[in-house]
Coordinates of C-alpha atoms and ligand atoms in Angstrom, one line a residue:
X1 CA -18.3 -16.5 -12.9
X2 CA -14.8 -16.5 -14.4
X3 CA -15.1 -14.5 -17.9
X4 CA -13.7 -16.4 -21.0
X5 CA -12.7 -13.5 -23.1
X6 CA -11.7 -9.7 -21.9
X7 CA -13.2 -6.7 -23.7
X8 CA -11.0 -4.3 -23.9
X9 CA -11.5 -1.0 -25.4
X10 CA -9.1 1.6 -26.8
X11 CA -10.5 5.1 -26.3
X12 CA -8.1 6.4 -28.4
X13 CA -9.6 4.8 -31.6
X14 CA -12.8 3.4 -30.2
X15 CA -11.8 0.0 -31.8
X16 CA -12.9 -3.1 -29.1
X17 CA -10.8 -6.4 -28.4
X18 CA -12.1 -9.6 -27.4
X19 CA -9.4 -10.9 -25.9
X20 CA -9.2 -14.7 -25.1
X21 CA -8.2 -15.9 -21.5
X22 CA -6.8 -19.1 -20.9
X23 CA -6.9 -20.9 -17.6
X24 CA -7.0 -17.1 -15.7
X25 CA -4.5 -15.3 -18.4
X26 CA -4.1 -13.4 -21.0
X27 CA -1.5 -13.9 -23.5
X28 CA 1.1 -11.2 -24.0
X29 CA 0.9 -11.7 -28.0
X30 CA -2.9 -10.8 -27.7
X31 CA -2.4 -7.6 -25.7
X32 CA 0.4 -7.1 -28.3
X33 CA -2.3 -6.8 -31.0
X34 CA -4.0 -4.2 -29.3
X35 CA -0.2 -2.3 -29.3
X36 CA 0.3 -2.4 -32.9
X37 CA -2.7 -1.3 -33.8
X38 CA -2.4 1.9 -31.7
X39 CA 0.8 2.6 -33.4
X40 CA -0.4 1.9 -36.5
X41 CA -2.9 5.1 -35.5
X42 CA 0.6 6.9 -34.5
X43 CA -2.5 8.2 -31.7
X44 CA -1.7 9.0 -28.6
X45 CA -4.1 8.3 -25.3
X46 CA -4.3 11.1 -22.9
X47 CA -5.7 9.4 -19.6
X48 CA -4.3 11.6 -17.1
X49 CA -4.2 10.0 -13.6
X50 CA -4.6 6.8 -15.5
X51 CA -8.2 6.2 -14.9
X52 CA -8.7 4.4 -18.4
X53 CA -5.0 2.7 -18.9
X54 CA -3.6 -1.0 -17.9
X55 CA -0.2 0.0 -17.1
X56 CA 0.5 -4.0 -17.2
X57 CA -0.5 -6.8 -16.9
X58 CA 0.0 -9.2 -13.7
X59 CA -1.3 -12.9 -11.9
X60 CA -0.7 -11.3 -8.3
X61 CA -3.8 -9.5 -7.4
X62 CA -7.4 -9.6 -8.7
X63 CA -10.5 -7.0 -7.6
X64 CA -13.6 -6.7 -8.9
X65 CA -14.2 -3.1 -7.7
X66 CA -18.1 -3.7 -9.0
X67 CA -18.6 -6.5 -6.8
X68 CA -16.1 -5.8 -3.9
X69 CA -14.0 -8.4 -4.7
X70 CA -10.2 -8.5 -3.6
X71 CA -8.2 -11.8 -4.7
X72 CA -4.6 -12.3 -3.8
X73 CA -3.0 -15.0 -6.3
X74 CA -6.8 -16.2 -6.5
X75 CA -7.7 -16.8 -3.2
X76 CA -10.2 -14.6 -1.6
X77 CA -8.9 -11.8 0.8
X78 CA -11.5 -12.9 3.8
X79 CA -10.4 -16.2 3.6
X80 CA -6.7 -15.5 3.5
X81 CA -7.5 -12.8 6.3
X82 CA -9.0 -15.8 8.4
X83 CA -7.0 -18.6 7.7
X84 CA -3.5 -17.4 6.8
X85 CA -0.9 -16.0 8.8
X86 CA 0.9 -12.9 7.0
X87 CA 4.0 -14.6 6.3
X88 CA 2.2 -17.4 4.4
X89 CA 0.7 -14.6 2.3
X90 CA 4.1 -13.0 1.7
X91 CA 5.4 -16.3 0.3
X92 CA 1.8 -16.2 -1.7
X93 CA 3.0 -13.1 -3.3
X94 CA 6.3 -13.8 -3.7
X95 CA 5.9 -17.3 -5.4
X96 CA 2.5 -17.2 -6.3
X97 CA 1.3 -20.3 -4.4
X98 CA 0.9 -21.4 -0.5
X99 CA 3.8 -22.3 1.2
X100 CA 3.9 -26.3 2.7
X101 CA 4.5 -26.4 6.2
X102 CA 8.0 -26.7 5.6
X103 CA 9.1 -24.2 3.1
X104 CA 7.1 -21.7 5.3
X105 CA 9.5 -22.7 8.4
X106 CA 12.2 -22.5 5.9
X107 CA 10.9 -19.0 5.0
X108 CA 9.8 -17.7 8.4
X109 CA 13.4 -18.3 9.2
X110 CA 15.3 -16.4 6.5
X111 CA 13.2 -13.6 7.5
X112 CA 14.5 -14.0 10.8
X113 CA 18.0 -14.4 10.1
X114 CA 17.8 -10.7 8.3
X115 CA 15.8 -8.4 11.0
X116 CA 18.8 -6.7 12.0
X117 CA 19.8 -3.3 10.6
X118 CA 23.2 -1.4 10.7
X119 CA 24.2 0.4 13.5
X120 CA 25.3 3.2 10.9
X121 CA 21.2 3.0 10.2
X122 CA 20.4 3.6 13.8
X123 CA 22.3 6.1 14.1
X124 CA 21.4 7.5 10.7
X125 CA 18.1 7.7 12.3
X126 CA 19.2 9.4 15.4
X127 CA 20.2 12.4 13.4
X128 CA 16.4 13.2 12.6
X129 CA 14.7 15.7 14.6
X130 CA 12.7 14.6 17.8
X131 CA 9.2 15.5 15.6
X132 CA 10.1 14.2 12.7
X133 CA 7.2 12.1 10.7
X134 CA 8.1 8.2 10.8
X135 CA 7.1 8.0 7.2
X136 CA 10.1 10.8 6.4
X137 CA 12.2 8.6 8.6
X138 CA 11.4 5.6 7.1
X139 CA 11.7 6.7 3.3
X140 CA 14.9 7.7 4.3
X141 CA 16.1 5.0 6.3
X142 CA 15.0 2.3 3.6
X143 CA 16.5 4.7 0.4
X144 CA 19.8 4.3 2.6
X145 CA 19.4 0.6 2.9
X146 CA 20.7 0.6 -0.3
X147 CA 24.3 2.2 0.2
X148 CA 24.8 -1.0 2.8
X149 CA 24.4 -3.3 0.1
X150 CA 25.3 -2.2 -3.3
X151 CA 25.2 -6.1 -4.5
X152 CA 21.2 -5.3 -4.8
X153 CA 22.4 -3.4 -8.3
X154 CA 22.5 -6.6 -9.6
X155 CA 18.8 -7.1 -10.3
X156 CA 19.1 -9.8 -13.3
X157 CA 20.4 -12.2 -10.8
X158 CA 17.5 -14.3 -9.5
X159 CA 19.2 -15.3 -6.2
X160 CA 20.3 -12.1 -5.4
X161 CA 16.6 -10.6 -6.3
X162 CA 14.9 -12.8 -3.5
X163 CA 17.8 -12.0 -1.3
X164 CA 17.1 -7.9 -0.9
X165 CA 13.3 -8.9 -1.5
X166 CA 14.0 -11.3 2.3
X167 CA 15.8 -8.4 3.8
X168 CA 13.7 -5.6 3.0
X169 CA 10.3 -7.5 4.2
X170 CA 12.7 -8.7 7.5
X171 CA 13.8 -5.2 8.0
X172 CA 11.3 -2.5 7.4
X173 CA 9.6 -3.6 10.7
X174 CA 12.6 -2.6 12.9
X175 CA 13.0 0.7 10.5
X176 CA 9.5 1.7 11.7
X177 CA 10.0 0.7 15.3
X178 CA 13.3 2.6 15.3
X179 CA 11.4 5.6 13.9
X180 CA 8.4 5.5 16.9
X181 CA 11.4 4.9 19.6
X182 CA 13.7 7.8 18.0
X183 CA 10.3 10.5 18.4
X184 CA 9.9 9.4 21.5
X185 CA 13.4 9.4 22.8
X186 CA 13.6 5.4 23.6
X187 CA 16.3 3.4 23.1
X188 CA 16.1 0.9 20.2
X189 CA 15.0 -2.5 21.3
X190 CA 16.2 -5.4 18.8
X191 CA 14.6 -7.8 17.1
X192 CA 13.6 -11.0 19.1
X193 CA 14.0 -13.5 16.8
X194 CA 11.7 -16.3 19.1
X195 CA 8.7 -13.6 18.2
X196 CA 6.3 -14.0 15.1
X197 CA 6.8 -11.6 12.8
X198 CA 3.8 -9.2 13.8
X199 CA 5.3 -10.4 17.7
X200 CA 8.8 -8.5 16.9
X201 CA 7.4 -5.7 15.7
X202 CA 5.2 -5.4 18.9
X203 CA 8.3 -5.6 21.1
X204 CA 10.3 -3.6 19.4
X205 CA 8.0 -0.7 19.9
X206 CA 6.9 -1.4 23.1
X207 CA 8.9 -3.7 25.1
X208 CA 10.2 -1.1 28.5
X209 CA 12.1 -3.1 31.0
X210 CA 14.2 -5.6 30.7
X211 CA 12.1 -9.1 31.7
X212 CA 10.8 -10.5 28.1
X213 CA 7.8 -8.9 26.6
X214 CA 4.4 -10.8 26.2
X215 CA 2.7 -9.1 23.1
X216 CA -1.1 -9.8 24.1
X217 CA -2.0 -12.5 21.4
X218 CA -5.6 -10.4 20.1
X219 CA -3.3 -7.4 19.6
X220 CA -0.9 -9.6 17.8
X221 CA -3.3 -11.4 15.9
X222 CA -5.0 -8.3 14.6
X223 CA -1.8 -6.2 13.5
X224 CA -0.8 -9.4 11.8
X225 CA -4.5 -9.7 9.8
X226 CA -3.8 -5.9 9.1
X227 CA -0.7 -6.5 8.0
X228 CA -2.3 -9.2 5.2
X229 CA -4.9 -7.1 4.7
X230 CA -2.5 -4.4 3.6
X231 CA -0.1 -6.9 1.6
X232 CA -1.3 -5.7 -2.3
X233 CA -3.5 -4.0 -4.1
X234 CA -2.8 -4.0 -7.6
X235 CA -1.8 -1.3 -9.7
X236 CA -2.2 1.6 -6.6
X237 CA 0.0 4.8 -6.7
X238 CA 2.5 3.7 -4.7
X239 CA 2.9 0.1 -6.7
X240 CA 3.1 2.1 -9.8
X241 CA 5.7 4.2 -8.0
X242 CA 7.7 1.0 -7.1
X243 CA 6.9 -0.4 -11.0
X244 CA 8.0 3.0 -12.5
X245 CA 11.0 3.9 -10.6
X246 CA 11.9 0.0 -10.6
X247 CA 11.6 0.1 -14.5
X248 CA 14.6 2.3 -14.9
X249 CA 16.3 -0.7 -13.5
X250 CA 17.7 0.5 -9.9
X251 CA 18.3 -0.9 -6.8
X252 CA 15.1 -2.1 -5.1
X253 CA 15.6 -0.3 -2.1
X254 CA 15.6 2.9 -4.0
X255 CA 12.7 1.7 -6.1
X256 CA 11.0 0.6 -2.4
X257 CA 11.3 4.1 -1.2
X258 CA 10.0 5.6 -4.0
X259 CA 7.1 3.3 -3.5
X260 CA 6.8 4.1 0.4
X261 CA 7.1 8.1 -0.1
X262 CA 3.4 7.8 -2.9
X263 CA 1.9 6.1 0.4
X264 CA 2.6 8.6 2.5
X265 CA 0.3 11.1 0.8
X266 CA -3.2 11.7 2.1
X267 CA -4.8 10.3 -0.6
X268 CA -3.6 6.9 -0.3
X269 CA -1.9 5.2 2.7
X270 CA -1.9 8.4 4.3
X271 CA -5.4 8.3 5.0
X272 CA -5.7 6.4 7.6
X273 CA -3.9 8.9 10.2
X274 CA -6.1 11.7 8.6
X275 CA -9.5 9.7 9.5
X276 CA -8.4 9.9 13.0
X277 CA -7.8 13.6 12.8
X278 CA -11.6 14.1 11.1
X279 CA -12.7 11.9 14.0
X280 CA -11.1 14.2 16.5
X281 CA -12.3 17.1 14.7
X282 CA -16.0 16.3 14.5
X283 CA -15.9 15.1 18.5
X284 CA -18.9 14.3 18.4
X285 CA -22.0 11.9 17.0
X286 CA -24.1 14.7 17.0
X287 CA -21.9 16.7 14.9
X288 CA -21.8 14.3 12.1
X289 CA -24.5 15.8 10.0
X290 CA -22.6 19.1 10.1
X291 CA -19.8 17.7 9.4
X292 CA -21.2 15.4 6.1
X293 CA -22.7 18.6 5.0
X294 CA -19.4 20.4 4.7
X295 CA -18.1 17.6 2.6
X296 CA -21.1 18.0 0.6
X297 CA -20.8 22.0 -0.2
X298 CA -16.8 20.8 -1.2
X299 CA -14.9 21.7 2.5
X300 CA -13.0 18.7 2.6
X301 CA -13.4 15.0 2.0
X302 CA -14.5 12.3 3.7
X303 CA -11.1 11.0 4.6
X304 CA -10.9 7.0 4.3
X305 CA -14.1 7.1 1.5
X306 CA -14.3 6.6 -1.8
X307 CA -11.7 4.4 -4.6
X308 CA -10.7 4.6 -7.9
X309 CA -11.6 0.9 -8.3
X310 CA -14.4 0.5 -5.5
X311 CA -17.6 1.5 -6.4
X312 CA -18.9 -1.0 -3.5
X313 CA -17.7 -1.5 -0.1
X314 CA -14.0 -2.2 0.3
X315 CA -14.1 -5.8 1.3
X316 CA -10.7 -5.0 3.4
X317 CA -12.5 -2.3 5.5
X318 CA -15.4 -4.9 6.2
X319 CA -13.2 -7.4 7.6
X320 CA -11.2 -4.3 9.7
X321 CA -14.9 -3.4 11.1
X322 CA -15.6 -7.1 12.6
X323 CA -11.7 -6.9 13.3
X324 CA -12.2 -3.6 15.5
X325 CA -14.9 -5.5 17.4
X326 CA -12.7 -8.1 18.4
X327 CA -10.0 -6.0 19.8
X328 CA -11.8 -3.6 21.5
X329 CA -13.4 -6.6 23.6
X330 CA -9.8 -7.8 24.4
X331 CA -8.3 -4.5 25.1
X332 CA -11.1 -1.6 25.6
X333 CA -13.0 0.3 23.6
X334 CA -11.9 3.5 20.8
X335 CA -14.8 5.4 21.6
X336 CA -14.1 7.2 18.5
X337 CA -15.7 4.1 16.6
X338 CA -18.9 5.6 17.7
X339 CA -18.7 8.7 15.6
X340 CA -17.2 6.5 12.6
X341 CA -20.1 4.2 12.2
X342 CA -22.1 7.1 12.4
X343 CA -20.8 8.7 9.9
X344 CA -20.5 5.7 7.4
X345 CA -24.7 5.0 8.6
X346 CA -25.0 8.6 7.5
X347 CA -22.8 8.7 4.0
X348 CA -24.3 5.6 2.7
X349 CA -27.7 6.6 3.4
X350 CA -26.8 10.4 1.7
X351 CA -27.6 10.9 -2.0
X352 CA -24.1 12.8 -2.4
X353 CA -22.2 9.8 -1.5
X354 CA -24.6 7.4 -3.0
X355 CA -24.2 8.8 -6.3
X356 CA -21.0 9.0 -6.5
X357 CA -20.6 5.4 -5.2
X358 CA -18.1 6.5 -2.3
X359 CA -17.7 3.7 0.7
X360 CA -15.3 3.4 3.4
X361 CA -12.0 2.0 1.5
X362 CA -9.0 0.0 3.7
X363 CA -8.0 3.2 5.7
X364 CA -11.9 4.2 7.7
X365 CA -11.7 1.5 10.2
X366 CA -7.9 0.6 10.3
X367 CA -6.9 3.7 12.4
X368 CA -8.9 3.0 15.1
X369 CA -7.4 -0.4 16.2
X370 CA -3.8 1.0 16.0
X371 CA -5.3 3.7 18.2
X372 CA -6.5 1.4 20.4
X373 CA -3.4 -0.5 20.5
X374 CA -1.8 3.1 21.3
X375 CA 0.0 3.9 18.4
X376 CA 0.2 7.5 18.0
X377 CA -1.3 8.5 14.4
X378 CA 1.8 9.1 12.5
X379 CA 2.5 5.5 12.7
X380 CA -0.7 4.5 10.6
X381 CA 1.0 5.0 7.4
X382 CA 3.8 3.1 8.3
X383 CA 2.1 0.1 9.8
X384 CA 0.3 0.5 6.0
X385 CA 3.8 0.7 4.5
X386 CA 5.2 -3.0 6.4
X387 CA 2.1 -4.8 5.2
X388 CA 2.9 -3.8 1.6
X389 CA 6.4 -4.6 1.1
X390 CA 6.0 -7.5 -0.2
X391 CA 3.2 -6.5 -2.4
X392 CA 5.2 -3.6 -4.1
X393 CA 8.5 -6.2 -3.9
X394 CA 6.4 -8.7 -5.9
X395 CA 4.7 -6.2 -8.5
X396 CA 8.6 -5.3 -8.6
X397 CA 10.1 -8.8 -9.9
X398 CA 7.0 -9.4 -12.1
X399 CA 7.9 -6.0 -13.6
X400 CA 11.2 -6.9 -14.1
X401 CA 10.8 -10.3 -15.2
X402 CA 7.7 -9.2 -17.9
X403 CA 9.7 -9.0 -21.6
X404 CA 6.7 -6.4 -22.4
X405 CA 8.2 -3.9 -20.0
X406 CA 10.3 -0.9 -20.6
X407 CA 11.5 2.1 -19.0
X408 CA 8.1 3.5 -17.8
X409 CA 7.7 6.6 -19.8
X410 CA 4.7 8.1 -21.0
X411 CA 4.0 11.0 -23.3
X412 CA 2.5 13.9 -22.8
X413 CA -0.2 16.4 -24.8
X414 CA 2.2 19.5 -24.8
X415 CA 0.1 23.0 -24.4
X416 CA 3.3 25.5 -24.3
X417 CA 4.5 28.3 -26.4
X418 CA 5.0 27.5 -29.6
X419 CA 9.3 28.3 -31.1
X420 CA 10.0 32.1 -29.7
X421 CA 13.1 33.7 -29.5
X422 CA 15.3 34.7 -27.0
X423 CA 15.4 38.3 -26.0
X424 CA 18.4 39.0 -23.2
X425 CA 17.9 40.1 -20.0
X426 CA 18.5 43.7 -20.2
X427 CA 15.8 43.8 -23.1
X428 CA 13.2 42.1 -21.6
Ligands
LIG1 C1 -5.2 2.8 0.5 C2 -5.9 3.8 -0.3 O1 -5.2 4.5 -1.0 S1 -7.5 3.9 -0.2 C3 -7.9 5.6 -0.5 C4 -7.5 6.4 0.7 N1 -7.8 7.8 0.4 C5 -8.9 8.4 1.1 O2 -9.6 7.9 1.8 C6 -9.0 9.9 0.8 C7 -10.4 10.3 0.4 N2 -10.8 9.7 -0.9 C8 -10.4 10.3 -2.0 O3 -9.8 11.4 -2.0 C9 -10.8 9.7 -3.3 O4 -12.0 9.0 -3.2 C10 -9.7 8.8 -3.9 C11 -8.4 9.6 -4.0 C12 -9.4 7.6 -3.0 C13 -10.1 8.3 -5.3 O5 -10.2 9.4 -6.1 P1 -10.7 9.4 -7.6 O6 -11.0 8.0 -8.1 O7 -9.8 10.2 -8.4 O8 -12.1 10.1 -7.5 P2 -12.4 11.6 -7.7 O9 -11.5 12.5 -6.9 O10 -12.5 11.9 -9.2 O11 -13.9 11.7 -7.1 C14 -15.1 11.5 -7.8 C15 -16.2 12.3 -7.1 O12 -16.4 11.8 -5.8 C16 -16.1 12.9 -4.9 N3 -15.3 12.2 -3.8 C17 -14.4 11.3 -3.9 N4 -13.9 10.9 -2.7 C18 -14.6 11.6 -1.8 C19 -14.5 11.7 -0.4 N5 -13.7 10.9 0.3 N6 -15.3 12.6 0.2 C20 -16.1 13.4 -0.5 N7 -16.2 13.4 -1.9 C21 -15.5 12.5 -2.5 C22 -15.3 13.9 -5.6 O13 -15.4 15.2 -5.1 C23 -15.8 13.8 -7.0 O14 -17.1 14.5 -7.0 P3 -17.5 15.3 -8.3 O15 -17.8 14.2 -9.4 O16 -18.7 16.0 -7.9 O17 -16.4 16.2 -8.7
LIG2 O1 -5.9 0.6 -4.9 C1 -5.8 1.8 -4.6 O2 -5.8 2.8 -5.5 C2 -5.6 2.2 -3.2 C3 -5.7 1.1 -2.2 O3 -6.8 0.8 -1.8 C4 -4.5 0.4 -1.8 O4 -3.4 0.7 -2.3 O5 -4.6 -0.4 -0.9

């Protein structure tokens, strides 16, 4: 049941706020309060790994992390998942309500118009070792982005904003395509503009031979549901990259990069290619107690478990599990999923993990269908990174557009040496 007032509390006086909300938001001069009274304090919080601290506030993305609820603009994420195609939830996040029929066409085909990249870029990307990680390849090739349009500087300009914001969404698919054919010494295929957006991106991986490439519509289907499931998350590492770095007011390709290098990590959208590894690694369903015992006595974690915000099933990863089912019917079976939902039948059965209120998150199942679509696992994180542009491009203009915001810049509880004095080097 929607809440009428917030309760907020600030651990660094202990003082409590009611805070009103009105039709779904909160006021900026009612936070404010909160603000000034902290001053007035002259206290400082230390929250490291801000576990305790609203860096903002925002209308794009609600969970309820109690009750495994994910809300994008309001509307539930299984419905959206269901019902919506991913580029009706990019104009969702972008302009904060569903498109009509015809400003979707309108969209659909602006994102079109701006798939292409720069030869320079393709080449750019040639110059990357034959192992190199997509992810390195992509961070790089979407930081560079910005020397090929330095008009992105201007971020005050509204037009000009939605402009990059079109491009970068259009684009990053054929960055990550380009990446998968450079490791695997392909030539680039272009965009084919007569493809859906999920469609493109299929064909520019995999298309071989010249006749016209049929993506097979579950496959599409799927990696465009994935791609919506992946499209925001609130305030996650990597959008409070693209927040932070965008708060010093550069270019959003710069800012996007920033954003795409925190998913890379393990920890985040990294995951999901290390799940696939454990998988590999435990090789077995029999081998799953051992393994869940090793996690226990601290030799690793359970990769794609566990949130800072879920303490209940991640309601992404459930639709991903029923997602799994249908594409392995369509196109054959992982047979890793066998030793997965073991291991998830094991964990949340385990006192360790039920204590600690650890459930698969986004990453557990995801792997496995892009395995099964025979993506090679260095792609996982990438796939991750295209369904969240627009998500860290919409935390991005709300940033900007927020009069609370500054330069992101928080203290610090300094533990050093106290004033000592210089002693030269041939006296040391
Ligand atoms: C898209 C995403 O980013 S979703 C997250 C993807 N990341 C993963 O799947 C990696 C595995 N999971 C994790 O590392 C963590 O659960 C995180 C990073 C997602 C969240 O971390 P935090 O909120 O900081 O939780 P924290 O690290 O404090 O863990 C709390 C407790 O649970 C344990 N724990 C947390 N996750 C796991 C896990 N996956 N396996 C085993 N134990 C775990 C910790 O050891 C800790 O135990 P303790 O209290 O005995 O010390
Ligand atoms: O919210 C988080 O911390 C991580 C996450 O699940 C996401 O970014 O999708």
């Amino acid at each position: 049941m929607a809440k009428d007032t917030l309760t907020i509390t600030d651990n660094r006086t202990g003082k409590t706020y009611e805070v009103p909300i009105t039709n779904g938001t909160i006021r900026a001069m009612d936070l404010r309060q909160i603000k000034t009274d902290a001053n007035d304090f002259g206290m400082m919080s230390y929250d490291p790994a801000f576990t305790n601290t609203a860096s903002c506030s925002s209308k794009i993305t609600f969970i309820d992390g109690d009750a495994g609820i994910l809300r994008y603009r309001g509307y539930p994420i299984e419905q959206l998942a269901e019902g919506a195609s991913f580029l009706e939830v990019v104009y969702l996040l972008m302009n904060g309500e569903l498109p009509q029929k015809k400003a979707l066409d309108t969209f659909a085909h602006e994102i079109v118009m701006h798939t292409m990249v720069h030869e320079n870029i393709r080449e750019l990307m040639d110059g990357f070792r034959y192992d190199a990680h997509p992810m390195g390849m992509l961070i790089s090739t979407v930081s560079a982005l910005s020397t090929f349009y330095p008009e992105a500087k201007k971020i005050e300009d509204a037009e000009n904003r939605r402009l990059q914001m079109v491009r970068m969404i259009a684009k990053i698919p054929t960055l990550a395509a380009y990446a998968y054919r450079h490791r695997r010494g392909l030539p680039v295929v272009y965009p084919d503009n007569d493809l859906s957006y999920a469609g493109n991106f299929l064909n520019m991986m995999f298309k071989m031979t010249e006749t016209k490439y049929k993506p097979n519509p579950a496959v599409e289907n799927a990696l465009d549901v994935l791609f919506t499931l992946h499209a925001d998350h609130e305030q996650n590492c990597s959008a409070n990259a693209m927040r932070g770095v965008g708060s010093s007011k550069v270019d959003p390709y710069s800012a996007l990069a920033a954003a795409c290098a925190a998913l890379y990590g393990p920890l985040h959208g990294g995951a999901n290619e290390e799940v696939i590894h454990m998988l590999h690694k435990i090789g077995s369903k029999s081998k799953v107690p051992e393994f869940i015992e090793s996690v226990k006595k601290g030799e690793g974690r359970l990769m794609g478990f566990g949130h800072r915000v879920y303490k209940n099933y991640d309601p992404r990863a459930k639709v991903i599990k029923r997602l799994a089912d249908e594409v392995f019917d369509a196109i054959g079976k992982n047979p890793l999923i066998d030793i997965a939902v073991e291991l998830e039948r094991i964990a949340l059965e385990d006192e360790y993990f039920v204590k600690r209120k650890l459930y698969p998150n986004v990453d557990f199942y995801s792997g496995l269908i892009y395995q099964a679509m025979g993506l090679p696992m260095d792609m996982y994180p990438v796939l991750f990174a295209i369904g969240r542009t627009p998500g860290w491009l919409a935390q991005w203009e709300e940033m900007l557009l927020d009069s609370e915001q500054k330069i992101a810049r928080p203290r610090q509880v300094y533990l050093g040496y106290d004033q000592r004095d210089f002693v030269a080097i041939d006296k040391r």
